[in-house]
CSV table of C-alpha atoms in Angstrom, one decimal:
chain,number,residue,atom,x,y,z
A,3,MET,CA,-18.5,-62.5,23.3
A,4,LYS,CA,-14.9,-61.3,23.4
A,5,LYS,CA,-14.3,-62.5,19.8
A,6,VAL,CA,-17.4,-60.7,18.5
A,7,PHE,CA,-16.4,-57.5,20.3
A,8,PHE,CA,-12.8,-57.8,19.0
A,9,THR,CA,-14.0,-58.5,15.5
A,10,ILE,CA,-16.4,-55.4,15.6
A,11,ILE,CA,-13.5,-53.2,16.8
A,12,ILE,CA,-11.2,-54.4,14.1
A,13,GLY,CA,-13.9,-53.9,11.5
A,14,VAL,CA,-14.6,-50.4,12.6
A,15,LEU,CA,-10.9,-49.5,12.7
A,16,ALA,CA,-10.3,-51.0,9.2
A,17,SER,CA,-13.3,-49.0,7.8
A,18,ILE,CA,-12.1,-45.7,9.4
A,19,SER,CA,-8.6,-46.4,8.0
A,20,ALA,CA,-10.0,-47.0,4.5
A,21,MET,CA,-12.2,-43.9,4.6
A,22,ALA,CA,-9.3,-41.8,5.8
A,23,GLN,CA,-7.0,-43.1,3.0
A,24,ASP,CA,-9.7,-42.5,0.4
A,25,THR,CA,-10.4,-38.9,1.5
A,26,TYR,CA,-6.6,-38.1,1.9
A,27,TYR,CA,-5.9,-38.6,-1.7
A,28,LYS,CA,-8.8,-36.4,-2.8
A,29,TYR,CA,-7.4,-33.4,-0.9
A,30,ASP,CA,-5.4,-30.7,-2.7
A,31,THR,CA,-1.9,-29.4,-2.0
A,32,TYR,CA,-0.4,-26.2,-3.4
A,33,ILE,CA,2.9,-24.3,-3.4
A,34,ARG,CA,2.3,-20.5,-3.1
A,35,ILE,CA,5.0,-18.2,-4.5
A,36,SER,CA,4.5,-14.5,-4.1
A,37,GLY,CA,6.1,-11.1,-4.5
A,38,ASN,CA,5.4,-8.4,-1.8
A,39,ILE,CA,5.6,-4.6,-1.7
A,40,GLY,CA,5.1,-2.7,1.6
A,41,PHE,CA,6.6,-0.3,4.0
A,42,SER,CA,7.7,-0.2,7.6
A,43,ALA,CA,5.0,1.9,9.3
A,44,SER,CA,6.6,2.0,12.7
A,45,SER,CA,9.7,4.0,11.6
A,46,GLU,CA,10.7,7.6,11.0
A,47,ARG,CA,13.5,6.2,8.8
A,48,ASN,CA,11.3,4.9,6.1
A,49,GLU,CA,11.8,6.7,2.8
A,50,LYS,CA,11.3,3.8,0.3
A,51,LEU,CA,9.0,1.0,-0.3
A,52,GLY,CA,10.2,-2.4,0.8
A,53,ILE,CA,10.2,-5.5,-1.3
A,54,GLY,CA,10.1,-9.2,-0.5
A,55,GLY,CA,8.5,-12.5,-1.2
A,56,ASP,CA,7.5,-15.7,0.3
A,57,ILE,CA,7.0,-19.4,-0.4
A,58,PHE,CA,4.3,-21.4,1.3
A,59,TRP,CA,3.0,-24.9,1.3
A,60,LEU,CA,-0.8,-25.2,1.5
A,61,ALA,CA,-2.3,-28.5,2.4
A,62,ALA,CA,-6.1,-29.0,2.5
A,63,ASP,CA,-7.3,-29.4,6.1
A,64,ASN,CA,-7.8,-33.1,6.8
A,65,LEU,CA,-6.7,-32.7,10.4
A,66,PHE,CA,-8.7,-30.1,12.3
A,67,LEU,CA,-12.0,-29.2,10.7
A,68,MET,CA,-11.8,-31.8,7.8
A,69,ASN,CA,-12.8,-29.2,5.3
A,70,ARG,CA,-11.1,-29.5,1.9
A,71,ASN,CA,-11.7,-25.8,1.2
A,72,ASN,CA,-9.6,-24.7,4.2
A,73,PHE,CA,-5.8,-25.1,4.2
A,74,ILE,CA,-3.0,-25.5,6.8
A,75,THR,CA,-0.1,-23.3,5.6
A,76,LEU,CA,3.6,-23.4,6.4
A,77,GLY,CA,6.2,-21.1,4.9
A,78,VAL,CA,9.0,-18.6,4.9
A,79,LYS,CA,8.8,-14.9,4.1
A,80,GLY,CA,11.6,-12.5,3.4
A,81,PHE,CA,11.4,-8.7,3.4
A,82,ASN,CA,13.8,-5.8,2.9
A,83,ASN,CA,13.0,-2.1,3.5
A,84,PRO,CA,16.1,0.0,2.9
A,85,TYR,CA,16.4,3.6,4.2
A,86,GLY,CA,19.1,6.2,4.1
A,87,GLU,CA,22.0,5.2,1.8
A,88,GLY,CA,20.7,1.6,1.6
A,89,SER,CA,19.6,0.1,-1.7
A,90,TYR,CA,17.5,-3.0,-2.3
A,91,VAL,CA,20.4,-5.2,-3.0
A,92,THR,CA,23.3,-3.9,-0.8
A,93,SER,CA,21.2,-3.4,2.3
A,94,ILE,CA,20.4,-7.1,2.7
A,95,MET,CA,22.2,-8.3,5.8
A,96,ASN,CA,25.3,-6.3,5.2
A,97,GLY,CA,25.8,-5.2,8.8
A,98,LYS,CA,25.4,-1.5,8.1
A,99,ASN,CA,22.5,0.5,9.4
A,100,ASP,CA,20.8,1.1,6.1
A,101,GLY,CA,17.8,-1.2,5.9
A,102,PHE,CA,15.2,-3.2,7.8
A,103,ASN,CA,15.5,-6.8,6.9
A,104,CYS,CA,13.7,-9.8,8.2
A,105,ILE,CA,13.0,-13.4,7.5
A,106,ILE,CA,9.8,-14.8,9.0
A,107,ALA,CA,8.9,-18.5,9.5
A,108,LEU,CA,5.1,-18.8,9.7
A,109,VAL,CA,2.3,-21.3,10.2
A,110,GLY,CA,-1.2,-20.4,9.4
A,111,TYR,CA,-4.8,-21.5,8.6
A,112,ARG,CA,-6.5,-20.4,5.4
A,113,VAL,CA,-10.3,-20.1,5.4
A,114,THR,CA,-12.0,-20.1,2.0
A,115,LYS,CA,-15.4,-20.9,0.6
A,116,GLN,CA,-14.3,-22.4,-2.7
A,117,GLY,CA,-10.7,-23.5,-2.2
A,118,ALA,CA,-7.3,-22.1,-3.2
A,119,GLU,CA,-8.1,-21.6,-6.9
A,120,GLN,CA,-11.1,-19.2,-6.7
A,121,GLY,CA,-12.7,-16.7,-4.3
A,122,LEU,CA,-12.0,-14.7,-1.2
A,123,PHE,CA,-9.8,-16.0,1.6
A,124,VAL,CA,-8.5,-15.0,5.0
A,125,GLU,CA,-5.4,-16.5,6.5
A,126,PRO,CA,-4.2,-15.6,10.0
A,127,ARG,CA,-0.5,-16.6,10.4
A,128,MET,CA,2.0,-16.6,13.2
A,129,GLY,CA,5.6,-17.5,13.7
A,130,ILE,CA,9.0,-16.1,14.4
A,131,ALA,CA,10.9,-13.2,12.7
A,132,PHE,CA,14.6,-13.0,12.5
A,133,GLY,CA,16.8,-10.1,11.5
A,134,SER,CA,20.3,-8.8,12.1
A,135,ASN,CA,20.8,-8.9,15.8
A,136,TYR,CA,17.1,-9.4,16.8
A,137,SER,CA,14.3,-11.9,16.9
A,138,ALA,CA,10.6,-11.4,17.4
A,139,TYR,CA,7.2,-13.1,17.7
A,140,ALA,CA,5.4,-12.5,14.4
A,141,PHE,CA,1.8,-12.2,13.4
A,142,SER,CA,1.0,-11.8,9.8
A,143,PRO,CA,-2.7,-11.8,8.7
A,144,LEU,CA,-3.4,-12.1,5.0
A,145,PHE,CA,-6.7,-11.2,3.2
A,146,GLY,CA,-7.3,-11.6,-0.5
A,147,TYR,CA,-8.9,-12.9,-3.6
A,148,SER,CA,-7.8,-15.8,-5.8
A,149,TYR,CA,-8.7,-16.2,-9.5
A,150,ASN,CA,-7.4,-19.1,-11.5
A,151,ASN,CA,-4.7,-19.7,-9.0
A,152,ILE,CA,-3.5,-16.1,-9.1
A,153,GLU,CA,-3.9,-14.2,-5.8
A,154,PHE,CA,-4.0,-10.5,-5.0
A,155,SER,CA,-3.9,-9.9,-1.2
A,156,ILE,CA,-3.1,-7.4,1.5
A,157,PHE,CA,-1.0,-8.2,4.5
A,158,CYS,CA,0.3,-6.7,7.7
A,159,ASP,CA,3.5,-8.2,9.2
A,160,MET,CA,3.8,-7.4,12.9
A,161,GLY,CA,6.7,-8.3,15.1
A,162,PHE,CA,6.8,-8.0,18.9
A,163,SER,CA,10.1,-8.3,20.8
A,164,ASN,CA,12.0,-7.0,23.7
A,165,GLN,CA,15.0,-6.3,21.5
A,166,ARG,CA,15.6,-3.2,19.3
A,167,ASN,CA,15.6,-3.8,15.6
A,168,ALA,CA,17.1,-1.7,12.7
A,169,LEU,CA,14.1,0.7,13.0
A,170,MET,CA,15.2,1.5,16.6
A,171,LYS,CA,12.0,0.1,17.9
A,172,ASN,CA,11.1,-3.1,19.7
A,173,ASN,CA,8.1,-3.8,17.4
A,174,PHE,CA,7.5,-3.5,13.7
A,175,TYR,CA,4.4,-3.1,11.5
A,176,THR,CA,4.7,-3.7,7.8
A,177,PRO,CA,1.5,-3.3,5.8
A,178,GLY,CA,1.6,-4.2,2.1
A,179,ILE,CA,0.2,-5.9,-1.0
A,180,SER,CA,1.1,-9.3,-2.4
A,181,LEU,CA,0.8,-10.9,-5.8
A,182,ALA,CA,1.0,-14.7,-5.8
A,183,TYR,CA,0.6,-17.9,-7.8
A,184,ASN,CA,-0.7,-21.2,-6.4
A,185,LEU,CA,1.0,-24.1,-8.1
A,186,LYS,CA,-1.1,-27.2,-7.6
A,187,LEU,CA,0.8,-30.4,-6.7
């Protein structure tokens, strides 16, 4: 009886392992590269549009919901919103009070109906924002449309901290638009 039970358990585990390996290789992975334009809505100092970009790794969900149209995302985003005498190049981490700069490390979950190459998507993301002399908890929802691996989306980066940032506030809100390309791996 023990041998039969042990054989059945080994057979079931081997079958599950084979199915998992078979489905793993059918799942898609992408690198998302984007350019962003936005502005710091929570500041009286804002006179110019900010620019930035991000790079994200998108892996089809074979962990949580087992849906190949949804993706687990992991990436880094950079943003620079100069004000006053600052320019887009010189205000990046120069120590002067002439721009709001941040780097945000994010993890998210993209929900789609048709995958990363076509259709509407929504992607709530959260992580940590770093800037000169501050850090913050970040939330950055993304909503957009993808066509032939080219994405047009809107975002709103939000940072919440107990430290003052370059905008002379504890929190920041940066709405904007994004144009991206998904490179299939």
